[in-house]
CSV table of C-alpha atoms in Angstrom, one decimal:
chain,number,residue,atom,x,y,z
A,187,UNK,CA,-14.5,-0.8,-8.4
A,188,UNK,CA,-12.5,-4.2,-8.2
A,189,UNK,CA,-10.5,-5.1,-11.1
A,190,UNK,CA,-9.2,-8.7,-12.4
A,191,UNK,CA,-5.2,-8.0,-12.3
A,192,UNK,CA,-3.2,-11.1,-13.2
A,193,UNK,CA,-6.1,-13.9,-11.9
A,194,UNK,CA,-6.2,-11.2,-8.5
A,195,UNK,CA,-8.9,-9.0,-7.4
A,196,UNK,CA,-7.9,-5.4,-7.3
A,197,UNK,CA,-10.0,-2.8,-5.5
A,198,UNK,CA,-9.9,1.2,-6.4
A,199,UNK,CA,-12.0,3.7,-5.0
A,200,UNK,CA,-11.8,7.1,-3.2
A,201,UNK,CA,-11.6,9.0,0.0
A,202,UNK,CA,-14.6,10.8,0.8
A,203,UNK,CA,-13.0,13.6,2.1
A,204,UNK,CA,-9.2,13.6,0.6
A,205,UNK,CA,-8.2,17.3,2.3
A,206,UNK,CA,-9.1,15.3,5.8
A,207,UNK,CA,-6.7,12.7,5.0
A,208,UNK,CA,-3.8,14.6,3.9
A,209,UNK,CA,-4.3,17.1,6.9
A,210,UNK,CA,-4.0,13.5,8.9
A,211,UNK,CA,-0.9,12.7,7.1
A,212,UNK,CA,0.2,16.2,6.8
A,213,UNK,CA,0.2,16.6,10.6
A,214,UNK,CA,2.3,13.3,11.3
A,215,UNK,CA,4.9,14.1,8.7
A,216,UNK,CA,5.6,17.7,10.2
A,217,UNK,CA,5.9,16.2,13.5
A,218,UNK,CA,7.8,12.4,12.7
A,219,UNK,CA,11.2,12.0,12.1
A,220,UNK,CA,10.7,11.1,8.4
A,221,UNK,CA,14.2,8.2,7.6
A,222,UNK,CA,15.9,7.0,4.3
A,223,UNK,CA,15.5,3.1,4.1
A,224,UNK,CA,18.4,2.7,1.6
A,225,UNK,CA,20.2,-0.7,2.8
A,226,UNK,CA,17.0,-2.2,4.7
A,227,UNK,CA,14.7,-2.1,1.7
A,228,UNK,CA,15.4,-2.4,-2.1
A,229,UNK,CA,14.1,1.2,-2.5
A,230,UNK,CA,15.1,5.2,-2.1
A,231,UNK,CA,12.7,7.1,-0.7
A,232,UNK,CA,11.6,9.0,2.5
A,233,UNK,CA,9.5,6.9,4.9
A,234,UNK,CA,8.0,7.6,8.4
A,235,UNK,CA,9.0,4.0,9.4
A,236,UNK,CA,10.9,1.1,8.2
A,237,UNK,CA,8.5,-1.6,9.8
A,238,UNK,CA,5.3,0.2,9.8
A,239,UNK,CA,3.2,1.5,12.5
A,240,UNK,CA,2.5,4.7,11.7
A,241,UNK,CA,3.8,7.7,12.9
A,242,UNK,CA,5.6,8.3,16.7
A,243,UNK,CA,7.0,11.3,18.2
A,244,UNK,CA,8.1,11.5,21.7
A,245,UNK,CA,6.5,8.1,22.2
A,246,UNK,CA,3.1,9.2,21.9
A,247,UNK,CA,0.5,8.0,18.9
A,248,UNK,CA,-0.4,10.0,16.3
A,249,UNK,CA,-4.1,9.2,15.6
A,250,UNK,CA,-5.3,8.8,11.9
A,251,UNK,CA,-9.2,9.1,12.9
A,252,UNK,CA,-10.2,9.7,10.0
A,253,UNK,CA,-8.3,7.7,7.9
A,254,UNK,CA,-8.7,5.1,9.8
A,255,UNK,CA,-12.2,5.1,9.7
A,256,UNK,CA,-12.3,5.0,5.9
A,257,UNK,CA,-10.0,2.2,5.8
A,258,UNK,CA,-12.5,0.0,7.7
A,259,UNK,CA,-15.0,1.1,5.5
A,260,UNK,CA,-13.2,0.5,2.3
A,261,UNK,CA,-11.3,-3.2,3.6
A,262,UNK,CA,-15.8,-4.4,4.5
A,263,UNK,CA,-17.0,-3.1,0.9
A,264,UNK,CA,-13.8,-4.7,-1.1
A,265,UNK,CA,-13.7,-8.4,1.0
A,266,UNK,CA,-17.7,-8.2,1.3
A,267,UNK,CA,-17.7,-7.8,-3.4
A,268,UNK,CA,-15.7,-10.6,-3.5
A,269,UNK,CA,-17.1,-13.0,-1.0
A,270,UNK,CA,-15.2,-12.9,2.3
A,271,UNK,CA,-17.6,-12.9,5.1
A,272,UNK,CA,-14.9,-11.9,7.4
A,273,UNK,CA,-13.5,-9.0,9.0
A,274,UNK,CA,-9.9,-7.3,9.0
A,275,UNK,CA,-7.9,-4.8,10.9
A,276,UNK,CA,-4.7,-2.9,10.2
A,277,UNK,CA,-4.1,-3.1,13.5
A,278,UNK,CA,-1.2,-6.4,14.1
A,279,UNK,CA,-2.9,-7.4,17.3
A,280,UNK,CA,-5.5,-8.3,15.3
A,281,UNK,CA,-8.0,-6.2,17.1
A,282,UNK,CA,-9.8,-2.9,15.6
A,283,UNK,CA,-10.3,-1.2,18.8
A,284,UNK,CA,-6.8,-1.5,20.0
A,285,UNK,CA,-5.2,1.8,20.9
A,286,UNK,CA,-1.9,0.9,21.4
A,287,UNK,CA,1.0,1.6,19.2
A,288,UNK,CA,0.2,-1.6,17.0
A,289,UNK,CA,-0.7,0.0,13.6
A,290,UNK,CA,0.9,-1.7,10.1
A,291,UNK,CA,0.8,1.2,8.7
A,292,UNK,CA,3.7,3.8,7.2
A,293,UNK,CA,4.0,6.9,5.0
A,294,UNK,CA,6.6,7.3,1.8
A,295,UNK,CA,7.5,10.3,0.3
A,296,UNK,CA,8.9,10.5,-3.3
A,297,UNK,CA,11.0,12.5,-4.8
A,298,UNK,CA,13.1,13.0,-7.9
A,299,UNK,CA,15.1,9.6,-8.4
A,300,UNK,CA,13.4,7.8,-5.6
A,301,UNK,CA,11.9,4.4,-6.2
A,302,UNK,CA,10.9,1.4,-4.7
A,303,UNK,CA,12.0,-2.0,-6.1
A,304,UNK,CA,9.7,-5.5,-6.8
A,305,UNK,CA,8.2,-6.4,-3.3
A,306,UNK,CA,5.0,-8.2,-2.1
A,307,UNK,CA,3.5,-7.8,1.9
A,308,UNK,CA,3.7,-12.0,2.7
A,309,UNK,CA,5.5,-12.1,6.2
A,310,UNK,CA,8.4,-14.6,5.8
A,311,UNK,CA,7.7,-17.5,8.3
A,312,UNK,CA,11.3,-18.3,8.2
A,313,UNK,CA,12.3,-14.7,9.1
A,314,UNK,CA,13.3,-14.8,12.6
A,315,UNK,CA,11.8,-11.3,13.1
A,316,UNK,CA,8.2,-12.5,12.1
A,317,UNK,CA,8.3,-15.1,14.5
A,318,UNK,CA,4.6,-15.3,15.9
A,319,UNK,CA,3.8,-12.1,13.4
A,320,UNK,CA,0.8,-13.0,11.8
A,321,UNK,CA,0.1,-13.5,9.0
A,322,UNK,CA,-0.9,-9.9,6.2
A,323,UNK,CA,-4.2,-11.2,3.6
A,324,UNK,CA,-4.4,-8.0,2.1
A,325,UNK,CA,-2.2,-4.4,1.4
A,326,UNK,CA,-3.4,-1.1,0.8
A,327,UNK,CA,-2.1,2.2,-0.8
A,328,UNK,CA,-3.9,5.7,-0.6
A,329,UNK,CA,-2.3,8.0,-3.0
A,330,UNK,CA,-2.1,11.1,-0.8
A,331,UNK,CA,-0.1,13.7,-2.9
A,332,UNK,CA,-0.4,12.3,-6.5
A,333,UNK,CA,-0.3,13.8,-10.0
A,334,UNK,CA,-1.5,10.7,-12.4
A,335,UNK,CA,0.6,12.4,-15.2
A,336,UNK,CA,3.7,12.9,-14.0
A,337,UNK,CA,4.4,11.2,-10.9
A,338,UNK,CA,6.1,7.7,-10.7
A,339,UNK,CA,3.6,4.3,-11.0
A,340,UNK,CA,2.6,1.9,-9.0
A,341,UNK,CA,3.3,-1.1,-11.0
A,342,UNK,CA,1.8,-4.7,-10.5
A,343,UNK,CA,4.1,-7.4,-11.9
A,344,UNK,CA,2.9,-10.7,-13.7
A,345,UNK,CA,5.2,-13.3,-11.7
A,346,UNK,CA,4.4,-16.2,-14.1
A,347,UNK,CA,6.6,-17.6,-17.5
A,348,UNK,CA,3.3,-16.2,-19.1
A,349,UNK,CA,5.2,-12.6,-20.5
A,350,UNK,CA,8.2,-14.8,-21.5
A,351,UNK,CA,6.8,-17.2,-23.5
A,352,UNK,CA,4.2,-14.5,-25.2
A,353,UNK,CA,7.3,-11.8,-25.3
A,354,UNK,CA,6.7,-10.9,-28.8
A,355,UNK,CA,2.8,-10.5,-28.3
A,356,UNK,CA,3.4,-8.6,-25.2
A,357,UNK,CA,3.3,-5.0,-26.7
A,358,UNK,CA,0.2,-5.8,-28.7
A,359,UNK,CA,-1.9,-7.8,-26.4
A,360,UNK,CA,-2.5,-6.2,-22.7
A,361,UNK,CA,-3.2,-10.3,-21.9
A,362,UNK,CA,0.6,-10.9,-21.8
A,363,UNK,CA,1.9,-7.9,-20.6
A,364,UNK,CA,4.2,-8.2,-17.6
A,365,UNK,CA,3.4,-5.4,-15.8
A,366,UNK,CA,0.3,-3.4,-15.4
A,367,UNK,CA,-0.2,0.1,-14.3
A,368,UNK,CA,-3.5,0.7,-13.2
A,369,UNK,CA,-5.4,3.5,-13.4
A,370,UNK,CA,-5.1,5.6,-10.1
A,371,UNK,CA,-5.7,9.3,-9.3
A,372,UNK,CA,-5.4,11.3,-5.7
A,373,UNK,CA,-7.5,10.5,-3.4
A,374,UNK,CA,-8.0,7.0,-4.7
A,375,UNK,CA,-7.1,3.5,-2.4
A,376,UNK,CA,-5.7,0.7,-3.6
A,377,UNK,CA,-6.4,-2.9,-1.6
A,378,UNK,CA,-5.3,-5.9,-3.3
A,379,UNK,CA,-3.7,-9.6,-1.9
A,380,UNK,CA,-0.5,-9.6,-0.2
A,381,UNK,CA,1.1,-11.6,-2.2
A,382,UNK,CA,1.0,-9.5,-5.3
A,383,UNK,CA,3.8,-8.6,-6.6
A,384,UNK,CA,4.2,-4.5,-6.9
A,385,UNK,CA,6.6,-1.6,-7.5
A,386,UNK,CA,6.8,2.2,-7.5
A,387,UNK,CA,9.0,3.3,-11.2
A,388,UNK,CA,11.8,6.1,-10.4
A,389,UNK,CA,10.1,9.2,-10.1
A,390,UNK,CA,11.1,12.0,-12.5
A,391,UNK,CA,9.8,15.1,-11.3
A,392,UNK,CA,10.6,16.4,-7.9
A,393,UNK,CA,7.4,15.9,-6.4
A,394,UNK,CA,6.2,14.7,-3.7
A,395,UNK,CA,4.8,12.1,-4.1
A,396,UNK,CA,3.1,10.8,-1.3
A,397,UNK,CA,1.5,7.8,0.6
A,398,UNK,CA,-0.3,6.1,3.3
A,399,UNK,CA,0.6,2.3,2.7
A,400,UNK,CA,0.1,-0.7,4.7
A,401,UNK,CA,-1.8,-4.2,5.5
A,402,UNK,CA,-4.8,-5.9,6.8
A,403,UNK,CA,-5.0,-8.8,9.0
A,404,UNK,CA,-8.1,-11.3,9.9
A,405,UNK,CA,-9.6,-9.8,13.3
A,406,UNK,CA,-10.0,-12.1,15.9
């Protein structure tokens, strides 16, 4: 399903097998040296990197097979609905079949007063650690461990003078609203542009709550 978010087209769907996926992710936290990112990123939570590429323990690859095959199913149906005949890869090299440790991807755990802050995917050109990175069209989220009821949201946030000007419409009409929580249950991915603006609110119960995150490039 691809919905209309703030001009931007948002894709949900599902796993087809969630209890695969979290075995995947299961297996790489139990054997990754999970890290706090408090002073690199504007968040508090546990992650298994701070720059992405999945999961590493005594320099070898752990393999997401299956995950990874879903998310090259799910990246062709979303960019094939809206128009884009191309192909992308999580994979920085910019080629699906490499095996080395090249990856954008990353796991976050949540738990009670963890958060993560405003951010969007864009690399920053300007950022002498980018240099020659290229660039990140779209971002994904799989909502691993996830209780739609209690857990914290992942929040998109309207970056225009729109919810200003219509402030006192804003709680009426959904139009105007600043930020939109969309409708997400376990098991479901998330793909949407880069550049869109999102954040995770403070989560209140102890959790975890957990997810497989990261971004897709154009393949060569």
């Amino acid at each position: 399903m691809i919905q209309n978010i703030f001009g931007c087209p948002v894709y949900i769907a599902s796993f087809e097998n969630h209890e695969k996926a979290m075995s995947e992710i299961q297996y790489c936290l139990d054997n990754t040296n999970t890290r706090d990112p408090s002073g690199e990123w504007n968040a508090e939570c546990i992650t298994t990197s701070s720059h992405g590429h999945g999961c590493e323990t005594d320099g070898n690859v752990i393999k997401f097979d299956y995950i990874f095959s879903e998310l090259n199913k799910h990246i062709h149906t979303f960019t094939n609905q809206i128009g884009i005949d191309s192909t992308f890869t999580y994979n920085v090299c910019r080629d699906r079949s490499c095996e080395e440790l090249h990856n954008d991807t990353w796991i976050n755990m949540y738990t009670k007063g963890h958060y993560q802050d405003e951010h969007y995917h864009m690399i920053d050109e300007d950022d002498e650690q980018y240099e020659g990175h290229p660039p990140s069209y779209f971002s994904f989220t799989y909502f691993a461990k996830y209780d739609h009821e209690r857990d914290a949201k992942f929040t998109f946030i309207d970056p225009s003078p729109g919810p200003i000007l219509f402030e006192q419409w804003a709680t009426t009409c959904k139009y105007f609203k600043r930020e939109i929580i969309p409708e997400i249950k376990e098991g479901d991915i998330v793909i949407f542009p880069a550049h869109m603006i999102h954040k995770v609110t403070t989560q209140m119960s102890d959790g975890p709550r957990i997810t497989f995150s990261g971004n897709f490039y154009h393949e060569k």
